[in-house]
Amino acid sequence: MEKIAVLVEHRQDEVRDITFEMLGKAHQLVGEGGEVIALFLGDPSQKGLLDAITPHAHRVIAYLDTNLKNFEPLRYQAAFSQIFENVDCQLILMGQTAFGMDLAPAVAAKWEIPFTSDVVDIEASDGDLMAIRQMYSGKVNAKVSLKAGDKRLLTVRAGAFPAEDIPTVSGEVQEITGAVEGDFSARTFVEYLEAAVGDVDITQADIIVSVGRGIKDADNIPIAEELANALGGVVACSRPVADKKWLPKERQVGTSGKTVKPKVYIALGISGAFQHQAGMKNAGTIIAVNKDPKAPIFGIAHYGIVDDLFKVVPALTEKVKGIKG
Amino acid sequence: MDIIVCIKRVPETAEADLVIDGTKKAIETDDLVYSINEWDNYAVEAAIQLKEAEGGTITVISVGPEENNEVLRRALAMGADEAIRLTDPAFEGSDAYAMAKVLAAAIKDMPHDLILTGVQADDDGFGATGVALAQMLGLPYAALVTDIKKEGDTLTVHRELEGGLEEVDTLKLPALLTIQTGINEPRYVSIMGIRRVAKKEIAAKGAADLGLSENDVGLNGSMSQIEELFFPPVGEGAEIIEGTMDEKAETLVKILKERGGIA
């Protein structure tokens, strides 16, 4: 591949990490002599965001229009109809994020661009590409080929590629200021709502006892609370527990919840989907208790116990209480 | 309000030991238990809550073999009014794009004010079918929806963004939403409830009924195709603590003391 375009993802006047993750992978794929193109859609007042991107793309195409201040898929699509006429590239990358998932499948369908989603790796071979994506909640990987086409589109999983050490090049900025036109009233952005502040801020805790689907019932949460209290820590959870309202949303660790970095993270009955791992993988020490020896959580935990949490936790709580007297 | 909900029947794989089959392009499914895709269950509940507030009808659609009638009947027992199954050998191997074409062909001639799908399916995890379907039907849409309010012909929805942030959008009906887990508390389905709808007829439609050719669907009509399945490389992995329960707890306490895990 000679030319790869990356759609810059920005929100609340900040370029998001996924952008750099995609730029890094694009550099690797185009190799010497290729071109990495960053596509930036935004309000003219957001031009300052380009400073972070320009050093990492051979060319930045900045589509600036007051209609593009916030991410709105209908407006982005209208801009794309002009961009696609002007930009020559074989591959377009977007994030498999709240932003890309709300845009890429529609772009692929509208322009019939061969597409697949939630890619964790991209392999170039003989001028063609293979996408690696995960199925069955990350238990199986699939190598996927795409139909032939002038352009292809992939959405890339957040965290699949490093956001650091991206090659620095001298990028040129090409501004397009033509108006984005159309009737966009069918969907209108209103506002952002910040996450609710709970009684406990899990991001500040040194010790976290976190529960997943394996806790089985809201009535079992006190088992984890008792351990957390004995250790001087707090209780957090994975998505299924928050979905079922067994613990409040602000206790949820993961992509759509909080990112935590405690000294010790004890994962009880958490399988360890990548969205959960994204929120806790940088904890100092990770201890996992799970009945399933193949649970992905054991892939990133430092210590593991393959056993029933309902036996392990009371035994551990008792010992901890014992030494603390 | 006429609501259509697209639902999928998927294998439960969270605690199963998966085996890749001889073709290397699929997993062995004989020993797996199937159920409604978790996201779709929330979508059915969302539809029922809207119907309870606004009136109207709910039609559930599923693509797949006769076994899919199980998840369709389950949705009927929850409160859906009609169920349609789209089935044809030609649909096999469809990716999100081809699947959206199948659904669009069926839905375009049905009355619809609102279409709901799950954000993604637990098996192939594309997270793309709903949004592609909206594009094909020419409808405004929102993905990752965690709240829905209706006023007249306008919906106000919340979308789940990263890090606990939400986005509020308004949409004009007709529209399509992809529903995120946790949006509601799906109601319990009793055996009695399933029995009540056991005799309800579920129409089945094939590619020809939908005006689709073999080139539109299946592998031919897909944008992507699985070449090979393999198990993800295993990371360095955890040091597994063995012994009696007392020894395990003892070892854990030692680790916790060393690593600052006891405040």
XYZ file of C-alpha atoms in Angstrom:
588
model
C 0.000 0.000 0.000
C 1.333 3.397 -0.978
C -1.215 5.767 0.457
C -3.196 5.364 3.646
C -5.616 7.945 5.000
C -6.357 8.157 8.724
C -9.470 9.943 9.984
C -8.426 12.130 12.922
C -10.656 11.617 15.946
C -11.051 14.620 18.196
C -13.487 15.436 20.950
C -13.861 18.393 23.294
C -10.821 20.034 21.686
C -8.521 17.090 22.187
C -7.064 14.689 19.627
C -7.806 11.202 20.859
C -5.129 8.498 21.264
C -6.698 6.260 18.617
C -5.584 8.811 16.014
C -1.903 8.317 16.878
C -2.354 4.559 17.133
C -3.692 4.521 13.562
C -1.026 6.928 12.265
C 1.701 4.692 13.707
C 0.297 1.586 12.028
C -0.185 3.498 8.747
C 3.512 4.477 8.726
C 4.485 0.871 9.250
C 2.238 -0.305 6.396
C 3.207 2.275 3.757
C 6.923 1.917 4.446
C 9.535 4.034 2.668
C 8.211 6.240 -0.104
C 4.577 5.801 0.882
C 2.239 8.505 2.058
C 0.334 8.759 5.315
C -2.547 11.191 4.975
C -4.387 12.573 8.002
C -7.982 13.659 7.337
C -9.059 16.342 9.764
C -12.648 17.567 9.858
C -13.379 20.426 12.201
C -14.324 24.015 12.909
C -11.782 26.671 11.826
C -11.342 27.489 15.536
C -10.006 23.952 16.096
C -7.070 24.389 13.704
C -4.693 24.361 16.678
C -5.307 20.641 17.027
C -3.392 20.145 13.781
C -0.119 20.911 15.598
C -0.202 17.485 17.215
C -0.933 15.686 13.949
C 1.152 17.466 11.301
C 4.500 16.008 12.482
C 3.177 12.475 12.022
C 1.583 12.654 8.560
C 3.094 13.351 5.143
C -0.002 15.306 4.281
C -2.818 16.678 6.399
C -6.058 17.427 4.623
C -7.961 19.763 6.879
C -11.579 20.252 5.990
C -12.593 23.321 7.936
C -16.188 24.398 8.287
C -18.263 25.754 11.155
C -20.661 22.869 10.456
C -17.991 20.387 11.540
C -17.322 21.501 15.124
C -18.707 18.348 16.705
C -18.740 14.832 15.421
C -21.966 14.450 13.467
C -22.126 11.593 10.997
C -24.413 13.262 8.442
C -22.088 16.262 8.214
C -19.006 14.077 8.079
C -20.574 12.115 5.239
C -21.272 15.320 3.341
C -17.629 16.325 3.748
C -16.509 12.887 2.616
C -18.352 13.209 -0.665
C -15.991 16.075 -1.484
C -12.904 14.534 0.100
C -13.279 11.276 -1.808
C -13.113 13.215 -5.066
C -9.802 14.772 -4.088
C -7.966 12.195 -2.038
C -6.217 9.286 -3.618
C -5.566 6.458 -1.154
C -5.905 2.688 -1.062
C -6.893 2.372 2.569
C -8.848 4.500 5.026
C -8.554 3.893 8.769
C -11.081 4.979 11.384
C -11.374 3.989 15.035
C -13.701 1.243 16.257
C -14.868 3.821 18.763
C -18.121 5.562 19.598
C -17.197 7.908 16.760
C -16.061 5.396 14.119
C -18.812 2.870 14.882
C -21.305 5.675 14.253
C -19.792 6.546 10.886
C -17.692 3.887 9.137
C -20.395 1.289 8.329
C -22.525 4.014 6.725
C -19.595 5.354 4.694
C -18.749 1.822 3.536
C -22.349 1.130 2.541
C -22.886 4.520 0.885
C -19.775 4.429 -1.313
C -19.584 0.622 -1.437
C -16.052 0.622 -0.074
C -14.940 -2.874 1.011
C -14.865 -2.749 4.788
C -14.432 -4.702 7.954
C -14.525 -3.611 11.552
C -12.781 -3.881 14.923
C -9.432 -4.834 13.451
C -6.597 -5.678 15.872
C -3.911 -6.054 13.220
C -3.348 -5.403 9.521
C -0.978 -7.481 7.436
C 0.220 -6.362 4.028
C 1.031 -9.185 1.639
C 1.737 -9.047 -2.106
C 0.223 -5.606 -2.411
C -2.953 -6.793 -0.750
C -3.997 -6.701 2.872
C -5.373 -9.076 5.452
C -7.197 -7.825 8.508
C -7.012 -9.666 11.817
C -10.136 -9.290 13.929
C -11.531 -11.033 16.967
C -14.676 -13.101 17.309
C -16.524 -14.691 20.220
C -15.545 -11.979 22.718
C -11.856 -12.293 21.918
C -11.615 -16.066 22.230
C -10.865 -16.601 18.524
C -8.974 -14.511 15.949
C -10.028 -14.360 12.307
C -7.843 -13.541 9.345
C -10.128 -11.690 6.960
C -9.697 -10.723 3.301
C -11.492 -7.831 1.642
C -13.074 -7.563 -1.781
C -11.060 -5.783 -4.445
C -11.589 -2.038 -4.635
C -9.824 1.266 -5.313
C -10.213 2.001 -1.633
C -10.762 -0.133 1.430
C -11.962 0.901 4.859
C -11.051 -0.605 8.227
C -12.012 0.406 11.738
C -9.237 -0.209 14.220
C -9.692 -1.306 17.828
C -8.509 1.261 20.370
C -5.311 0.111 22.057
C -4.414 -2.409 19.337
C -1.365 -0.388 18.283
C 0.974 1.786 20.361
C 0.296 5.538 20.404
C 3.952 6.350 21.121
C 7.116 6.471 18.998
C 5.339 7.366 15.769
C 7.694 8.386 12.954
C 8.146 12.125 12.565
C 7.909 13.509 9.043
C 7.541 16.987 7.614
C 3.849 17.159 6.895
C 2.229 19.663 4.622
C -1.207 20.978 5.477
C -3.760 21.320 2.745
C -6.822 23.282 3.812
C -10.181 22.836 2.176
C -12.649 25.504 3.128
C -15.543 24.699 0.816
C -18.819 24.659 2.665
C -20.342 21.427 3.857
C -23.811 21.606 2.421
C -26.990 19.685 2.990
C -29.933 19.328 5.312
C -28.550 17.848 8.502
C -31.635 18.351 10.666
C -32.457 14.631 10.732
C -29.820 14.233 13.431
C -28.539 17.032 15.594
C -25.852 17.093 18.252
C -27.145 18.687 21.471
C -24.495 18.357 24.181
C -22.055 16.181 26.075
C -22.990 14.818 29.485
C -20.097 14.244 31.861
C -20.058 11.046 33.903
C -21.887 11.173 37.216
C -19.651 11.631 40.257
C -20.145 8.828 42.720
C -19.548 8.519 46.433
C -16.246 6.742 45.782
C -13.665 7.756 43.181
C -12.149 4.430 42.114
C -9.459 6.179 40.050
C -7.869 7.415 43.301
C -7.788 4.032 45.044
C -4.550 2.111 45.685
C -6.346 -1.175 46.173
C -9.305 -2.272 44.043
C -11.405 -5.398 44.456
C -13.313 -5.700 41.192
C -16.213 -8.036 40.461
C -17.521 -9.405 37.163
C -20.283 -11.637 35.868
C -18.958 -14.441 38.116
C -20.344 -12.697 41.206
C -23.707 -14.002 39.909
C -26.088 -11.840 41.933
C -26.391 -8.432 43.567
C -26.749 -10.206 46.909
C -23.158 -11.453 46.611
C -21.562 -7.991 46.295
C -20.997 -7.797 50.115
C -18.469 -10.670 49.828
C -16.284 -8.379 47.724
C -17.002 -5.373 49.944
C -15.864 -7.278 53.003
C -12.549 -8.149 51.333
C -12.111 -4.570 50.123
C -12.786 -3.236 53.612
C -10.300 -5.661 55.164
C -7.631 -4.589 52.663
C -8.449 -0.882 52.912
C -9.529 -0.752 49.278
C -12.660 -0.085 47.245
C -15.025 -2.205 45.162
C -15.240 -1.746 41.387
C -16.758 -3.859 38.606
C -16.802 -4.867 34.962
C -19.528 -3.963 32.487
C -22.060 -6.783 33.084
C -22.297 -5.864 36.784
C -22.978 -2.190 36.010
C -25.407 -3.125 33.204
C -27.411 -5.150 35.703
C -27.307 -2.214 38.172
C -25.661 -4.351 40.860
C -23.150 -1.531 41.281
C -23.416 2.067 40.045
C -21.986 2.947 36.621
C -19.243 5.091 38.164
C -17.709 1.946 39.644
C -17.256 0.423 36.164
C -13.692 -0.142 34.949
C -13.063 -0.236 31.193
C -13.325 1.631 27.906
C -16.765 3.048 28.576
C -16.102 3.426 32.305
C -13.060 4.454 34.325
C -9.374 3.849 33.713
C -7.649 2.883 36.963
C -4.034 2.374 37.964
C -4.027 1.062 41.536
C -1.106 -0.686 43.229
C -3.164 -3.854 43.405
C -6.178 -4.887 41.311
C -8.006 -8.056 42.328
C -10.323 -9.291 39.563
C -13.017 -11.641 40.868
C -15.051 -13.569 38.290
C -14.040 -11.187 35.497
C -13.367 -12.880 32.151
C -11.286 -9.927 30.971
C -12.740 -8.691 27.682
C -10.388 -6.227 25.963
C -12.691 -3.334 26.905
C -12.161 -4.203 30.560
C -8.423 -4.742 30.156
C -8.123 -1.279 28.584
C -9.230 0.204 31.892
C -6.929 -1.718 34.272
C -3.946 -3.200 32.435
C -1.566 -0.650 33.951
C -2.321 -1.631 37.536
C 0.857 -2.426 39.536
C -0.112 -5.979 40.415
C -3.098 -7.797 38.945
C -4.504 -10.831 40.731
C -7.269 -12.784 39.000
C -9.638 -15.334 40.468
C -11.696 -17.215 37.889
C -13.050 -20.723 37.436
C -12.233 -20.743 33.694
C -8.493 -21.366 33.181
C -8.851 -19.955 29.632
C -10.339 -16.648 30.752
C -8.446 -13.841 28.947
C -7.878 -12.094 32.308
C -5.139 -14.652 33.083
C -3.269 -13.368 30.016
C -2.570 -10.022 31.679
C -2.769 -10.915 35.380
C 0.468 -11.351 37.344
C -1.023 -13.940 39.668
C -3.996 -16.189 39.156
C -6.135 -18.604 41.113
C -8.237 -20.992 39.041
C -11.006 -21.668 41.508
C -14.423 -20.651 42.750
C -14.368 -17.061 43.973
C -17.001 -17.942 46.579
C -14.416 -20.186 48.261
C -11.312 -18.075 47.667
C -12.653 -14.717 48.814
C -13.951 -15.722 52.277
C -10.699 -17.629 52.955
C -8.639 -14.623 51.925
C -10.774 -12.138 53.852
C -10.401 -14.186 57.011
C -6.592 -14.344 56.692
C -6.330 -10.595 56.051
C -8.541 -9.820 59.047
C -6.350 -12.172 61.080
C -3.092 -10.335 60.377
C -4.674 -6.926 60.862
C -6.145 -8.079 64.166
C -45.518 3.802 16.334
C -44.392 0.799 14.283
C -41.133 -0.598 15.625
C -38.966 -3.265 14.015
C -36.312 -5.028 16.086
C -33.586 -7.105 14.426
C -32.420 -9.947 16.652
C -29.759 -12.625 16.325
C -29.385 -16.090 17.792
C -25.805 -16.615 18.950
C -23.846 -19.351 20.749
C -22.949 -18.738 24.380
C -19.177 -18.847 24.317
C -18.117 -16.923 27.432
C -17.432 -20.041 29.477
C -17.193 -22.601 26.666
C -14.080 -24.344 25.424
C -14.065 -23.421 21.730
C -12.762 -25.709 18.992
C -11.938 -24.556 15.458
C -13.440 -26.973 12.919
C -11.784 -28.784 9.998
C -12.432 -25.967 7.504
C -10.513 -23.590 9.812
C -13.162 -21.001 8.937
C -15.686 -21.730 11.672
C -15.910 -23.109 15.186
C -17.558 -26.368 16.172
C -21.004 -25.499 17.437
C -22.552 -28.875 18.246
C -21.948 -28.633 21.980
C -22.780 -24.950 22.349
C -25.934 -23.531 23.860
C -27.611 -20.777 21.838
C -29.586 -17.794 23.027
C -30.619 -14.307 21.961
C -27.691 -11.943 21.470
C -27.403 -9.964 24.708
C -27.525 -6.522 23.027
C -30.643 -7.546 21.063
C -32.423 -8.543 24.259
C -32.011 -4.965 25.505
C -33.279 -3.735 22.108
C -36.452 -5.833 22.410
C -37.058 -4.450 25.916
C -36.498 -0.885 24.673
C -39.094 -1.451 21.946
C -41.618 -2.821 24.442
C -41.152 0.139 26.771
C -41.722 2.546 23.863
C -44.823 0.630 22.788
C -46.175 0.678 26.344
C -45.794 4.456 26.413
C -46.787 5.295 22.847
C -48.833 2.401 21.510
C -48.129 0.800 18.149
C -46.729 -2.520 17.010
C -43.454 -4.406 17.344
C -42.173 -6.791 14.673
C -39.069 -8.843 15.390
C -36.900 -10.119 12.543
C -34.156 -12.714 12.643
C -31.975 -14.134 9.888
C -31.210 -17.831 10.136
C -32.485 -21.408 10.239
C -35.633 -22.714 11.912
C -33.893 -22.763 15.307
C -34.043 -18.978 15.216
C -37.763 -19.290 15.921
C -36.678 -19.844 19.556
C -35.389 -16.299 19.927
C -38.301 -14.917 17.909
C -40.818 -16.661 20.188
C -38.939 -15.421 23.196
C -39.365 -11.854 21.888
C -43.069 -12.509 21.215
C -43.412 -13.716 24.804
C -41.765 -10.513 26.009
C -44.341 -8.426 24.136
C -43.562 -8.243 20.424
C -46.594 -8.575 18.121
C -45.226 -10.238 14.999
C -42.144 -12.224 14.034
C -40.498 -12.835 10.664
C -37.635 -15.175 9.894
C -35.421 -14.556 6.871
C -33.826 -17.765 5.729
C -32.010 -19.033 2.679
C -28.916 -21.191 2.127
C -27.657 -18.288 0.008
C -27.381 -16.096 3.142
C -24.587 -18.289 4.582
C -21.273 -16.508 4.967
C -22.813 -13.028 4.915
C -20.753 -10.351 6.626
C -22.277 -7.270 8.269
C -22.734 -5.571 4.888
C -24.493 -8.511 3.215
C -26.581 -9.076 6.355
C -27.669 -5.432 6.251
C -28.732 -5.931 2.616
C -30.900 -8.917 3.600
C -32.530 -6.944 6.423
C -32.993 -3.841 4.246
C -34.720 -5.889 1.539
C -37.219 -7.177 4.094
C -37.776 -3.914 5.981
C -38.106 -1.492 3.067
C -41.654 -2.634 2.284
C -42.784 -2.855 5.915
C -44.231 0.114 7.788
C -41.553 1.392 10.178
C -41.173 4.447 12.371
C -38.269 3.086 14.365
C -35.792 0.265 13.805
C -33.729 -1.106 16.681
C -30.730 -3.427 16.546
C -28.144 -4.353 19.155
C -24.846 -2.448 19.023
C -23.077 -5.663 18.066
C -23.400 -9.426 18.118
C -21.521 -11.554 20.585
C -20.299 -14.004 17.905
C -18.722 -11.991 15.096
C -18.690 -8.666 16.889
C -18.825 -6.417 13.823
C -20.762 -3.607 15.478
C -21.621 -2.505 11.941
C -24.838 -4.127 10.694
C -27.266 -1.613 12.224
C -25.516 1.485 10.911
C -25.056 -0.056 7.430
C -28.766 -0.952 7.452
C -29.713 2.644 8.307
C -27.649 3.885 5.369
C -29.295 1.409 2.981
C -32.767 2.461 4.128
C -31.842 6.143 4.006
C -32.668 6.667 7.686
C -31.008 8.898 10.266
C -29.406 6.774 12.952
C -27.442 6.756 16.182
C -25.127 4.004 17.436
C -24.450 2.954 21.053
C -27.697 4.299 22.463
C -28.175 4.230 26.259
C -31.330 6.345 26.631
C -34.381 7.115 24.440
C -37.052 9.790 24.946
C -39.776 10.449 22.387
C -41.657 13.657 21.851
C -43.837 13.911 18.731
C -41.759 12.767 15.810
C -38.463 13.586 17.517
C -36.302 11.280 19.571
C -33.780 12.516 22.109
C -31.135 9.855 22.634
C -27.983 9.426 24.679
C -24.980 7.770 23.039
C -22.303 6.101 25.113
C -18.872 7.571 24.387
C -15.601 6.543 26.007
C -14.629 7.199 29.610
C -18.149 7.567 30.994
C -18.972 10.524 28.743
C -22.339 10.608 26.977
C -23.555 12.514 23.949
C -27.106 13.825 23.575
C -28.561 13.932 20.059
C -31.979 14.527 18.571
C -33.242 12.434 15.661
C -36.274 12.781 13.431
C -38.397 9.703 12.921
C -38.276 7.406 11.083
C -34.860 6.463 12.420
C -32.636 3.562 13.425
C -30.886 3.112 16.773
C -28.303 0.532 17.828
C -28.901 -0.337 21.472
C -26.176 -0.703 24.100
C -26.397 -3.124 27.026
C -27.523 -1.632 30.327
C -30.061 0.758 28.714
C -32.866 -0.977 30.641
C -33.617 -4.097 32.649
C -34.982 -6.678 30.202
C -38.071 -8.385 31.565
C -38.101 -11.993 32.629
C -39.563 -14.482 30.175
C -41.505 -17.277 31.841
C -42.084 -20.736 30.403
C -45.797 -19.944 30.555
C -45.166 -16.860 28.469
C -43.297 -18.841 25.823
C -46.090 -21.434 25.815
C -48.675 -18.732 25.163
C -46.988 -17.823 21.870
C -45.992 -21.373 20.877
C -48.664 -21.574 18.178
C -48.116 -18.099 16.794
C -47.199 -18.326 13.134
C -43.754 -17.087 12.153
C -43.484 -16.227 8.467
C -40.296 -17.360 6.686
C -38.936 -15.520 3.665
C -36.112 -16.498 1.333
C -33.843 -14.560 -1.015
C -36.309 -14.756 -3.917
C -39.164 -13.437 -1.733
C -36.971 -10.467 -0.880
C -35.943 -9.823 -4.481
C -32.322 -10.702 -3.744
C -30.065 -12.639 -6.089
C -27.252 -14.967 -5.065
C -24.778 -12.227 -5.896
C -26.337 -9.845 -3.393
C -25.897 -12.040 -0.331
C -23.667 -14.657 1.296
C -19.981 -14.619 0.455
C -20.678 -13.168 -3.012
C -22.468 -10.175 -1.581
C -20.064 -9.604 1.307
C -17.262 -7.076 1.509
C -15.123 -9.316 3.686
C -14.538 -13.010 4.067
C -12.927 -15.174 6.745
C -9.799 -16.885 5.412
C -8.725 -18.595 8.592
C -9.543 -18.779 12.292
C -6.851 -19.208 14.917
C -6.520 -18.830 18.655
C -5.062 -15.520 19.837
C -1.452 -15.764 20.942
C -1.303 -16.234 24.693
C 0.498 -13.527 26.602
C 3.099 -14.162 29.247
C 0.259 -15.016 31.527
C -0.316 -15.204 35.229
C 1.656 -17.233 37.711
C -1.004 -19.670 38.873
C -1.156 -20.159 42.628
C -1.739 -23.796 43.577
C -2.337 -25.673 46.820
C -5.143 -26.168 49.297
C -7.534 -23.280 49.799
C -5.685 -22.332 52.984
C -2.321 -22.385 51.178
C -3.724 -20.323 48.305
C -5.051 -17.709 50.708
C -1.734 -17.702 52.568
C 0.240 -17.152 49.341
C -2.133 -14.356 48.314
C -1.695 -12.569 51.628
C 2.083 -12.750 51.193
C 1.830 -11.267 47.674
C -0.558 -8.553 48.878
C 1.840 -7.567 51.678
C 4.759 -7.324 49.251
C 2.848 -5.407 46.593
C 1.133 -2.818 48.764
C -2.196 -4.598 48.621
C -2.932 -4.257 52.317
C -3.431 -0.667 53.403
